[in-house]
Coordinates of C-alpha atoms in Angstrom, one line a residue:
Chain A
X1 CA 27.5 -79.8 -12.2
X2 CA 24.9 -77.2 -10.9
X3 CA 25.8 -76.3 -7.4
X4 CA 23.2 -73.9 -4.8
X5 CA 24.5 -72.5 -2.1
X6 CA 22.2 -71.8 0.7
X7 CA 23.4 -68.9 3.2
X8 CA 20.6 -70.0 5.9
X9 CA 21.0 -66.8 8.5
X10 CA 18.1 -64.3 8.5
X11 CA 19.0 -62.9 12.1
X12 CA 19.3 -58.9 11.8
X13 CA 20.0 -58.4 15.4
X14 CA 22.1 -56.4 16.2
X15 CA 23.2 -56.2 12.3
X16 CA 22.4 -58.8 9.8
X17 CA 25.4 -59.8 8.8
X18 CA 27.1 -60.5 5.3
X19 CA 27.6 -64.3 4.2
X20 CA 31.1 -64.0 4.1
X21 CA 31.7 -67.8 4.2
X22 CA 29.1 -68.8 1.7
X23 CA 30.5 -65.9 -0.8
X24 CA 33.8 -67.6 -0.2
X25 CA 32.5 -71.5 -1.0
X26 CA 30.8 -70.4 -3.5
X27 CA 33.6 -68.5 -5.4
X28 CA 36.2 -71.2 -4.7
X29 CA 33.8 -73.7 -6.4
X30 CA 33.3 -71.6 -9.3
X31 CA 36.4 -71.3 -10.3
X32 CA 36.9 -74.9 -9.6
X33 CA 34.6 -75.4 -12.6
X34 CA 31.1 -75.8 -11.0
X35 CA 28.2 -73.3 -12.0
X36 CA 26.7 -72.2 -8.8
X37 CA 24.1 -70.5 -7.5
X38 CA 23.8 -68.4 -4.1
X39 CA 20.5 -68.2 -2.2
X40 CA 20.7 -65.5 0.6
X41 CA 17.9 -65.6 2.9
X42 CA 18.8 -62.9 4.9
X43 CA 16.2 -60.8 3.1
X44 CA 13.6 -63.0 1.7
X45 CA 10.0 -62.5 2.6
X46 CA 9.1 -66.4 2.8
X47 CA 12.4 -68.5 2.8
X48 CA 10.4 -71.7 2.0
X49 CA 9.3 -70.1 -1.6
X50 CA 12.7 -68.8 -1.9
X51 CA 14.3 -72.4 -1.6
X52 CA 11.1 -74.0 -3.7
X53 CA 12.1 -71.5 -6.4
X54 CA 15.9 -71.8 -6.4
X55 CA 15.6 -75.4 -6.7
X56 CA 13.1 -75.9 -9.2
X57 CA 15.0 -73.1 -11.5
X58 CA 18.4 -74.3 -10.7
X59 CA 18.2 -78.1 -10.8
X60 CA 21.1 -78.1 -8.7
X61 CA 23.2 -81.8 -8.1
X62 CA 24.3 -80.5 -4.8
X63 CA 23.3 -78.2 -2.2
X64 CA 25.3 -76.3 0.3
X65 CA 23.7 -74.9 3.4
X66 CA 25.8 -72.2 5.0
X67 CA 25.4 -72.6 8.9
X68 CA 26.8 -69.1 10.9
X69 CA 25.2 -69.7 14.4
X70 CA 23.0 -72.4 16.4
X71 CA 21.5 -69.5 18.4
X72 CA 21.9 -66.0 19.5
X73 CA 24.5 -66.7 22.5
X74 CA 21.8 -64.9 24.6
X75 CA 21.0 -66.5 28.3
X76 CA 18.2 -63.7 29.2
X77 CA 16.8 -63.9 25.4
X78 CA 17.8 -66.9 23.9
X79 CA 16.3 -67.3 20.3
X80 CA 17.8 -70.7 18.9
X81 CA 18.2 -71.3 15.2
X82 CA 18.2 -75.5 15.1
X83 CA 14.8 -76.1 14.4
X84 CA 14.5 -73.1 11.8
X85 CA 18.0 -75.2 10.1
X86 CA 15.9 -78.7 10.6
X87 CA 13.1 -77.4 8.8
X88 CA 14.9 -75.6 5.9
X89 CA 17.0 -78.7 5.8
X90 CA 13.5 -80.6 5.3
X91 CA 11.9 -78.1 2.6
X92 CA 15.1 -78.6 0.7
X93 CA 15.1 -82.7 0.4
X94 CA 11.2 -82.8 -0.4
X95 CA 12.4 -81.1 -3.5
X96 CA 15.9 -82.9 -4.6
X97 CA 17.6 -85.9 -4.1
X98 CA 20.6 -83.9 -4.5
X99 CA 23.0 -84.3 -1.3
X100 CA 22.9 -81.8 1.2
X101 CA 25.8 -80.4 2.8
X102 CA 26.2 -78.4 6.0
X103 CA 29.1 -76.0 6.3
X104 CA 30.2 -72.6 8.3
X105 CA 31.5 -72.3 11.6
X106 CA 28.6 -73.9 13.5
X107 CA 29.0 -77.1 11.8
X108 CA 32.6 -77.2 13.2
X109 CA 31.7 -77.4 16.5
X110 CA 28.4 -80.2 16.7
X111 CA 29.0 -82.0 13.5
X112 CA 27.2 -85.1 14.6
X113 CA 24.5 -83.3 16.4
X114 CA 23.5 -81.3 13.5
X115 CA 23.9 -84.4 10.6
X116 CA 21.5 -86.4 13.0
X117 CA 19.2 -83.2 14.0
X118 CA 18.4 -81.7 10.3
X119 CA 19.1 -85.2 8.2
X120 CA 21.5 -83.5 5.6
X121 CA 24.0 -85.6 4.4
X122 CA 27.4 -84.4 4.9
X123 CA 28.9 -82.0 7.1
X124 CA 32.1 -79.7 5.6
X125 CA 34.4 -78.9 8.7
X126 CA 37.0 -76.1 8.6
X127 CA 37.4 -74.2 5.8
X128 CA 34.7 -75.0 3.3
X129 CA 36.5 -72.7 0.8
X130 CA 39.1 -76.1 0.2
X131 CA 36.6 -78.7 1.6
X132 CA 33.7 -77.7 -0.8
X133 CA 35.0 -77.9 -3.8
X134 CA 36.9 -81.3 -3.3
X135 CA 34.3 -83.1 -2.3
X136 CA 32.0 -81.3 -5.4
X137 CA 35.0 -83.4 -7.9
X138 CA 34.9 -86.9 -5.5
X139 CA 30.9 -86.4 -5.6
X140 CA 30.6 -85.5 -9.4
X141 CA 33.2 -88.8 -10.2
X142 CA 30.3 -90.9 -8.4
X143 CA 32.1 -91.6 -5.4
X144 CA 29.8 -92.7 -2.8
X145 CA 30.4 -92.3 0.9
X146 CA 33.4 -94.7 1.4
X147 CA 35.2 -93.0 -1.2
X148 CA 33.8 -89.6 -0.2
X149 CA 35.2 -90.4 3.4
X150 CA 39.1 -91.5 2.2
X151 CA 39.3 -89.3 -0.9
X152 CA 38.3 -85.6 0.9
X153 CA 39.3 -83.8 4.2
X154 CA 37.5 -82.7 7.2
X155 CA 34.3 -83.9 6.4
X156 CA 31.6 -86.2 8.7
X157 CA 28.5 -87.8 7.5
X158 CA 26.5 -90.5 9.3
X159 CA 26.5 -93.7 7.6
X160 CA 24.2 -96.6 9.3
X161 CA 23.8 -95.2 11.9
X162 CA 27.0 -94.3 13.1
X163 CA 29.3 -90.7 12.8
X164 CA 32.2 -91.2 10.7
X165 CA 34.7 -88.0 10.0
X166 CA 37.7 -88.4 7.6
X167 CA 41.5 -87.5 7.8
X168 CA 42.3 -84.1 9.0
X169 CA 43.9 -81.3 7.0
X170 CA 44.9 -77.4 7.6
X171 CA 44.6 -76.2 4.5
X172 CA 47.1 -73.2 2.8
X173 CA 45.2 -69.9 3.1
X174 CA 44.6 -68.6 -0.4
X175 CA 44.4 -65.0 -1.2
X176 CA 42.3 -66.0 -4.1
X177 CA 39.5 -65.8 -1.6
X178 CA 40.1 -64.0 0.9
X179 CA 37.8 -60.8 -0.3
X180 CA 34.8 -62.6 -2.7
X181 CA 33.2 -60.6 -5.5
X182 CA 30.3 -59.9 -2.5
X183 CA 27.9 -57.9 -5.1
X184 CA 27.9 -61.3 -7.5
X185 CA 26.9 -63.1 -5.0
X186 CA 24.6 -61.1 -2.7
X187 CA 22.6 -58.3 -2.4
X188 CA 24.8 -55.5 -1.0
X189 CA 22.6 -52.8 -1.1
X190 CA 20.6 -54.1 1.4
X191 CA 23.4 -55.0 3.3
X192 CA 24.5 -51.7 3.1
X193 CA 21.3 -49.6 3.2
X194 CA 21.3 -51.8 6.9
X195 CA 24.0 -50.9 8.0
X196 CA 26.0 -53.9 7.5
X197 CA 29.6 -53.6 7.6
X198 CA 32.1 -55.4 5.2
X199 CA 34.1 -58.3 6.9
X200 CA 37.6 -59.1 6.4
X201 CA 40.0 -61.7 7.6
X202 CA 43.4 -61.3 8.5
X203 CA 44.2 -65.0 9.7
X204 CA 42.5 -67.9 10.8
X205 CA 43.4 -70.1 14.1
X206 CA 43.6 -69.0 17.5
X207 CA 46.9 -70.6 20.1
X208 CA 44.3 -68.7 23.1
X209 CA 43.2 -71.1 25.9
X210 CA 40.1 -69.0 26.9
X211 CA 37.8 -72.1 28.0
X212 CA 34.6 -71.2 26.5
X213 CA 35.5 -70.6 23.4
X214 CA 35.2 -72.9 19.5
X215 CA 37.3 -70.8 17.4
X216 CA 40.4 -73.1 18.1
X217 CA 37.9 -76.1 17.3
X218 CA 36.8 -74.9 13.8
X219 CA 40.3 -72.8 12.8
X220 CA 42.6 -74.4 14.2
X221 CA 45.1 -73.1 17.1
X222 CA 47.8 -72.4 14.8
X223 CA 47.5 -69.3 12.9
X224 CA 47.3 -68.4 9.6
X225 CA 48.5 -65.4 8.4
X226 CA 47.2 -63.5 5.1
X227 CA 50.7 -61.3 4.2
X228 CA 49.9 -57.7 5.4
X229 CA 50.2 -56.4 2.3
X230 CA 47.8 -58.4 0.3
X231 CA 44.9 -57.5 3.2
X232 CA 45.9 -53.5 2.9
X233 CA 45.2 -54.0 -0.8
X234 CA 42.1 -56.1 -0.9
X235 CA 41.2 -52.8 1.7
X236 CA 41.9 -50.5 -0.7
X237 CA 40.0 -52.6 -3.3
X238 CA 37.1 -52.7 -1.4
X239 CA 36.8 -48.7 -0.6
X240 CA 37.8 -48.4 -4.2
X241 CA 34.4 -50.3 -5.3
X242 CA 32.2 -48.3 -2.4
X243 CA 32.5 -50.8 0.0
X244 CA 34.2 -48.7 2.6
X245 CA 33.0 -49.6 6.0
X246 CA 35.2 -52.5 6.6
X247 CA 35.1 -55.0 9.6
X248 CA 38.2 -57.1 10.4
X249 CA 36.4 -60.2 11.7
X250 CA 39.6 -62.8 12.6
X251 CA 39.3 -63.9 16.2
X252 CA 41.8 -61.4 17.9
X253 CA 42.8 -58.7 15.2
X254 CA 46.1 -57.7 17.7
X255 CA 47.7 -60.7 17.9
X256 CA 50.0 -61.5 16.5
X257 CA 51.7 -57.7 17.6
X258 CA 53.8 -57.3 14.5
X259 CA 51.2 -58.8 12.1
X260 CA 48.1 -56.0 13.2
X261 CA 50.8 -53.8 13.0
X262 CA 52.5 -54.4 9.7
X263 CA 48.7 -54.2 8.2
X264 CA 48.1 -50.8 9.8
X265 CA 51.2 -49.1 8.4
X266 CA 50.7 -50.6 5.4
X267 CA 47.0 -48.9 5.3
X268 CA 48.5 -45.4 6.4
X269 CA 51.3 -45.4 3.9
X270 CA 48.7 -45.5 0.8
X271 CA 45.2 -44.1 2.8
X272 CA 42.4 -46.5 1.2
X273 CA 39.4 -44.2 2.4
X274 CA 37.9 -47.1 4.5
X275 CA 36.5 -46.8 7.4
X276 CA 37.6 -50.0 9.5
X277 CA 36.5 -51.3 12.4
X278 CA 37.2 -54.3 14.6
X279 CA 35.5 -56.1 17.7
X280 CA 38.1 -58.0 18.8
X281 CA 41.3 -56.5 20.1
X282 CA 43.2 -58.6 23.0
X283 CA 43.5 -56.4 26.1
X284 CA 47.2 -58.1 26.4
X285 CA 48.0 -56.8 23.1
X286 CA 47.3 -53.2 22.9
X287 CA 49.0 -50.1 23.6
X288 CA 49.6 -46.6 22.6
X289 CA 51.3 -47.5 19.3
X290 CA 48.9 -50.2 17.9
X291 CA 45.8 -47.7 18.5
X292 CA 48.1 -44.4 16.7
X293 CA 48.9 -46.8 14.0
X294 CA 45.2 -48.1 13.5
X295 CA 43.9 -44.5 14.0
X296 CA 45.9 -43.8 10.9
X297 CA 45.2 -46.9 8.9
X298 CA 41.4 -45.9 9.1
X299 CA 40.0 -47.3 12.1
X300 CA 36.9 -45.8 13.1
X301 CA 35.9 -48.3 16.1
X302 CA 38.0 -50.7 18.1
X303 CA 36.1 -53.5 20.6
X304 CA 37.9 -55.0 23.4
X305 CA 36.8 -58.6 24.7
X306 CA 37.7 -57.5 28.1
X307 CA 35.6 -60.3 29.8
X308 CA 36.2 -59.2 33.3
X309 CA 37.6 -56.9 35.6
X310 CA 38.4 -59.6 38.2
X311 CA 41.9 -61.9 38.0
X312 CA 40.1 -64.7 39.5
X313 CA 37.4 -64.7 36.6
X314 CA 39.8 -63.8 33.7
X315 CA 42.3 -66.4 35.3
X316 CA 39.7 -69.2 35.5
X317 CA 38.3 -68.3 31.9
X318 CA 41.9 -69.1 30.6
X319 CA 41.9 -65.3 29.8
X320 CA 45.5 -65.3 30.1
X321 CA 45.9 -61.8 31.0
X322 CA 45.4 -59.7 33.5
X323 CA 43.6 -56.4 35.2
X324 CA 46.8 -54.7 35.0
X325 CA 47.2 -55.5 31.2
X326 CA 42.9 -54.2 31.4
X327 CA 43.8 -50.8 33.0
X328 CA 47.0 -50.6 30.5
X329 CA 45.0 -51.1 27.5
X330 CA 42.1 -48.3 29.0
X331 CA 45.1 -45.8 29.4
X332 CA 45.6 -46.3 25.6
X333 CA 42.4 -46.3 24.4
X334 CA 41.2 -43.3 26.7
X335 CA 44.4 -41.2 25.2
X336 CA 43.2 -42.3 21.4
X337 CA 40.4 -40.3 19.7
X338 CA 38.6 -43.8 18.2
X339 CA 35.5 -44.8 20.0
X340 CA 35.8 -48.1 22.0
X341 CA 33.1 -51.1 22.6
X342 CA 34.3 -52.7 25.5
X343 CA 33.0 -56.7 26.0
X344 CA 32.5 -58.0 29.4
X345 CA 31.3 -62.0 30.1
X346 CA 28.9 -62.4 33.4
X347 CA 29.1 -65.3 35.2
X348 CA 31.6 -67.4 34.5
X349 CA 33.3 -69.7 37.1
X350 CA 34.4 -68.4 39.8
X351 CA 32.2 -64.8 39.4
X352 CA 30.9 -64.1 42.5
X353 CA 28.7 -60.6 43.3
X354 CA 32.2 -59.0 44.1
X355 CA 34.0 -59.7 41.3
X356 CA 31.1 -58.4 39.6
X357 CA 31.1 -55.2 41.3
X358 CA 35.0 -55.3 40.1
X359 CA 34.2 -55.1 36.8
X360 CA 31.6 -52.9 36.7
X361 CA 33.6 -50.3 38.6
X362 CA 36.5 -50.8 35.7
X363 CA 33.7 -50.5 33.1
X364 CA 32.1 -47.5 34.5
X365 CA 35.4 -45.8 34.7
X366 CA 36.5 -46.8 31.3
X367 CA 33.7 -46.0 29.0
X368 CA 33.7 -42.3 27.6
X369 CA 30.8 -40.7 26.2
X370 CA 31.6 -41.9 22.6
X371 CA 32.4 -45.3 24.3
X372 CA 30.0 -48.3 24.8
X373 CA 30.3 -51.4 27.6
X374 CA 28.2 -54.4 26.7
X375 CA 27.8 -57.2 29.2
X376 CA 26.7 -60.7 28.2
X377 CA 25.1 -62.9 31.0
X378 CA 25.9 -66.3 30.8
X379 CA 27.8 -68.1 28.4
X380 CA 27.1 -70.6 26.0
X381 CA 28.5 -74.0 26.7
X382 CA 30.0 -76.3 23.5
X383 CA 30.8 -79.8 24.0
X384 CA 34.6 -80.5 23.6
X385 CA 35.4 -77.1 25.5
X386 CA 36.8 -76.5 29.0
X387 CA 33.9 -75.5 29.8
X388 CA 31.9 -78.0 29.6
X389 CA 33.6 -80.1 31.7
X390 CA 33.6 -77.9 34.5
X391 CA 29.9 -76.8 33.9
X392 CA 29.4 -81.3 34.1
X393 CA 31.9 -81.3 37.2
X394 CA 30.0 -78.6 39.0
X395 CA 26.5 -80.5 38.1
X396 CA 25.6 -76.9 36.1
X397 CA 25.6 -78.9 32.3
X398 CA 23.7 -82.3 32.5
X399 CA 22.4 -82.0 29.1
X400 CA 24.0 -85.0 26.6
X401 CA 25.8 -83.3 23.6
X402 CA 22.8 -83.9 21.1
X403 CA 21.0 -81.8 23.6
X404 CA 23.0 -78.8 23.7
X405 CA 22.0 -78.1 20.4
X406 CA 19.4 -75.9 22.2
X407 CA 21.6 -73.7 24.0
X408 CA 23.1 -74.7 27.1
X409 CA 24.3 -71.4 29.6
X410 CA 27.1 -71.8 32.2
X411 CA 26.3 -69.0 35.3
X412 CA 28.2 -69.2 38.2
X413 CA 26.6 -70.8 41.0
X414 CA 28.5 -67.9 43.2
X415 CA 25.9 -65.8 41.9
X416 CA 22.5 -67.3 42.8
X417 CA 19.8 -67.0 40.5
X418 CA 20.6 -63.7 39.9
Chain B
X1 CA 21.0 -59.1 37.3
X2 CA 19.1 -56.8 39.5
X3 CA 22.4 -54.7 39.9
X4 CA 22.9 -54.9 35.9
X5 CA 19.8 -54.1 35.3
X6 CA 20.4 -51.0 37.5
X7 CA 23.5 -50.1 36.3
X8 CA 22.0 -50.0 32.4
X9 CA 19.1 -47.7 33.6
X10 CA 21.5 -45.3 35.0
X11 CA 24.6 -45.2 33.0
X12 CA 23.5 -44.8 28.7
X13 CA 27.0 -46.2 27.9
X14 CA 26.4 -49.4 29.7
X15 CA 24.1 -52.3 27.5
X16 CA 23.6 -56.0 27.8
X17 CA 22.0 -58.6 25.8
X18 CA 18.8 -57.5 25.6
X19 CA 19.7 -54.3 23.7
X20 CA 21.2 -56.4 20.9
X21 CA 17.9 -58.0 20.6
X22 CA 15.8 -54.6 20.8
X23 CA 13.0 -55.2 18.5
X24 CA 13.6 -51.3 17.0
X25 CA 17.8 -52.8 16.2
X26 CA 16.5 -53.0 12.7
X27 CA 14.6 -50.1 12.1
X28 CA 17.5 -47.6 13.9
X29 CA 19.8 -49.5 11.5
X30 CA 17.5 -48.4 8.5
X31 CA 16.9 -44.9 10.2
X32 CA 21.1 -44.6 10.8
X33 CA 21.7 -45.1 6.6
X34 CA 19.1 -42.8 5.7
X35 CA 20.5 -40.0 7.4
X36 CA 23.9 -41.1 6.7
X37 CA 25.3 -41.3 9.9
X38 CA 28.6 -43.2 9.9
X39 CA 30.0 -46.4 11.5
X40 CA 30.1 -47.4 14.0
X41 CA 26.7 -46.7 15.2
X42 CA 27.1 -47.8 18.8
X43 CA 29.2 -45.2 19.2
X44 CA 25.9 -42.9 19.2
X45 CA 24.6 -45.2 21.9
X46 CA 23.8 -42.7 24.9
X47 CA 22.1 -40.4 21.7
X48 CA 20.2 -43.1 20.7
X49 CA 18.9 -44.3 23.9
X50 CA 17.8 -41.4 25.1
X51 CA 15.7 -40.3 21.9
X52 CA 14.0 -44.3 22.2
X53 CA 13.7 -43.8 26.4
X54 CA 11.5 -40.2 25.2
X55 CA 9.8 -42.9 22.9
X56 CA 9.1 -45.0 25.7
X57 CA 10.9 -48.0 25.1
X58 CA 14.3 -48.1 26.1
X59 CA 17.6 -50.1 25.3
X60 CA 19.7 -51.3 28.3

């Protein structure tokens, strides 16, 4: 069975970033027997040849379209990525009656809306790295979409009409994956020669009630630890075969304590070379002896997702921290030579011009000159979030869910129009 | 915004959204491998902004 994977993301804003997942699928379905193919259009001149030329070479029986975002998260500058999917979607079925199959971490989160918006035929939920390759066997035994639905997990497909989505399952992490051969896959050198950094994951799921936010929708909110040593080696691997700037991309990298930890001894005891960086380090969780032990493992450039300096904000976000742990972790990080890129959210519920002069006095007293504080306006509502029921309660969402698809901003009404 | 938008002009540390969408991203990015500066490259933010504000078109 001839398989092509289609990693659909050509956004190079503010990095274009590597198809981590689609490497995955695709080398989870290889070695599940299937001959695949990987089409990255990060790069390509004119994606519609690309995908005309893929399929008519490849003949696949199924294709796989890799979905990382529905839109750039941006209120002031919102560039949407729907329409481009729909019409990739569309180029793809005037060539093949092969089934289509949406996956990634958008798909997790509007399933239904993006089945009924782009026509493909199934959507893979969760991990597509077990999803993908199970529903490749039920599809290649000619099992049609009754069969599809009992026989594999955490998929949805629309069938007369209506959504259907079979049985749940959480699915064992497998170090097989958790580092794909990138350069068999992709083109790294552009990647690199972009300044694209290599991601990694240390676990998947997030237990974090922070009310905006999918990652507990498509990972789960029980984590799911990689053992520390088997990340520090696939590290080690990847500096040893030039791919040295390394990006930890779980959801929080500092939680759990002991597991960031265990990882960054493990990286000092036997140096790997890398140069690692991570975005996502919980205010709550960091301190003096996380940052020494990172600074020795290799780390090169820490981000905190600091949100707000205001409790009223970060309590009504579902933060579940505080400024005090805020001013803690800026103690740390101040007395630790690795740069910092400090997050900050504005205009969640509850922000009012105050609390945004809170924050803005924290962030102007935290940055250093090798430091950076970025401030999103606005934030992106999901349906099935917190969220979104407030943003309906408050009369700021009215939009159904197949509408919020184009992006849909929550901004306080305690700060006006701006 | 107005206050945001104020802050960004006056402070090079301090960015929002629309720097992340600066339509030069790419071509610093390109720019940053050539000359083999290393990651992270926001960390040469302020350095950066002020060689694009001389160029006349700054990030905030």
């Amino acid at each position: 069975m001839n398989v092509l994977i289609v990693a659909s993301n050509r956004s190079r804003h503010p990095v274009p970033v590597i198809p981590f997942g689609a490497c995955m699928v695709a080398q989870s379905a290889e070695k599940a027997g299937f001959r695949v193919n990987v089409l990255d259009l990060m790069f390509e001149p004119s994606p519609r040849a690309a995908v005309q030329c893929a399929l008519n070479e490849g003949k696949p029986d199924a294709v796989g379209i890799s979905v990382r975002n529905l839109d750039n998260n941006d209120m002031q500058d919102t560039v949407e990525h729907v329409t481009e999917l729909a019409s990739l979607t569309r180029e793809i079925r005037r060539h093949t009656d092969s089934p289509i199959i949406l996956g990634g971490p958008a798909v997790g989160v509007m399933p239904e809306e993006l089945l009924r918006s782009t026509g493909a035929d199934i959507a893979a939920l969760g991990d597509g790295e077990g999803v993908f390759p199970m529903l490749l066997e039920t599809m290649g035994n000619g099992g049609r979409c009754e069969q599809v639905l009992q026989q594999v997990p955490n998929i949805a497909l629309i069938e007369d009409d209506i959504f259907k989505i079979s049985s749940h399952f959480t699915f064992q992490l497998s170090t097989d994956f958790m580092v794909p051969q990138f350069q068999k896959w992709i083109d790294m050198k552009k990647y690199i020669s972009n300044f694209a950094t290599v991601p990694i994951q240390s676990k998947r799921g997030c237990p974090f009630d922070c009310i905006y936010c999918t990652y507990g929708i498509s990972e789960g909110r029980d984590y799911r630890l990689f053992p520390p040593e088997e990340v520090a080696d696939s590290v080690r691997r990847l500096s040893a075969s030039g791919l040295r700037d390394i990006e930890f991309v779980d959801n929080v990298f500092n939680s759990p304590y002991d597991h960031a930890m265990a990882i960054c001894e493990d990286l000092a005891s036997a140096p790997s070379g890398a140069r690692l960086q991570t975005i996502e380090l919980n205010p709550a969780f960091i301190d003096h002896d996380l940052l020494f032990a990172m600074h020795r493992a290799g780390f090169v450039g820490v981000g905190v997702t600091a949100e707000s300096a205001s409790d009223h904000v970060l309590d009504n976000l579902g933060k579940g921290y505080s400024v005090d742990h805020l001013r803690r972790a800026s103690d740390a990080i101040r007395s630790n030579p690795v740069p910092c890129f400090w997050l900050f959210l504005i205009g969640g519920p509850g922000e009012t011009r105050e609390t945004v002069s809170e924050t803005i006095r924290f962030a102007e007293h935290a940055v250093r000159p090798m430091d950076v504080a970025f401030f999103n306006v606005g934030i992106r509502i999901y349906p099935g979030t917190p969220l979104a029921r407030i943003a309906r309660a408050e009369g700021v969402l009215t939009a159904s869910p197949q509408e919020m698809l184009l992006p849909a901003f929550y901004f306080s009404p305690g700060l006006g129009h701006g | 915004m107005d206050k945001l938008n104020r802050l960004t002009a006056r402070h090079l540390n301090i960015i929002h959204g629309a720097s992340l969408s600066h339509p030069w991203l790419p071509a610093i990015n390109r720019l940053g491998h050539i000359l083999r500066v290393r990651q992270p490259l926001w960390k040469h933010t302020r350095t950066i902004r002020r060689i694009v504000r001389f160029l006349g078109k700054d990030i905030q």
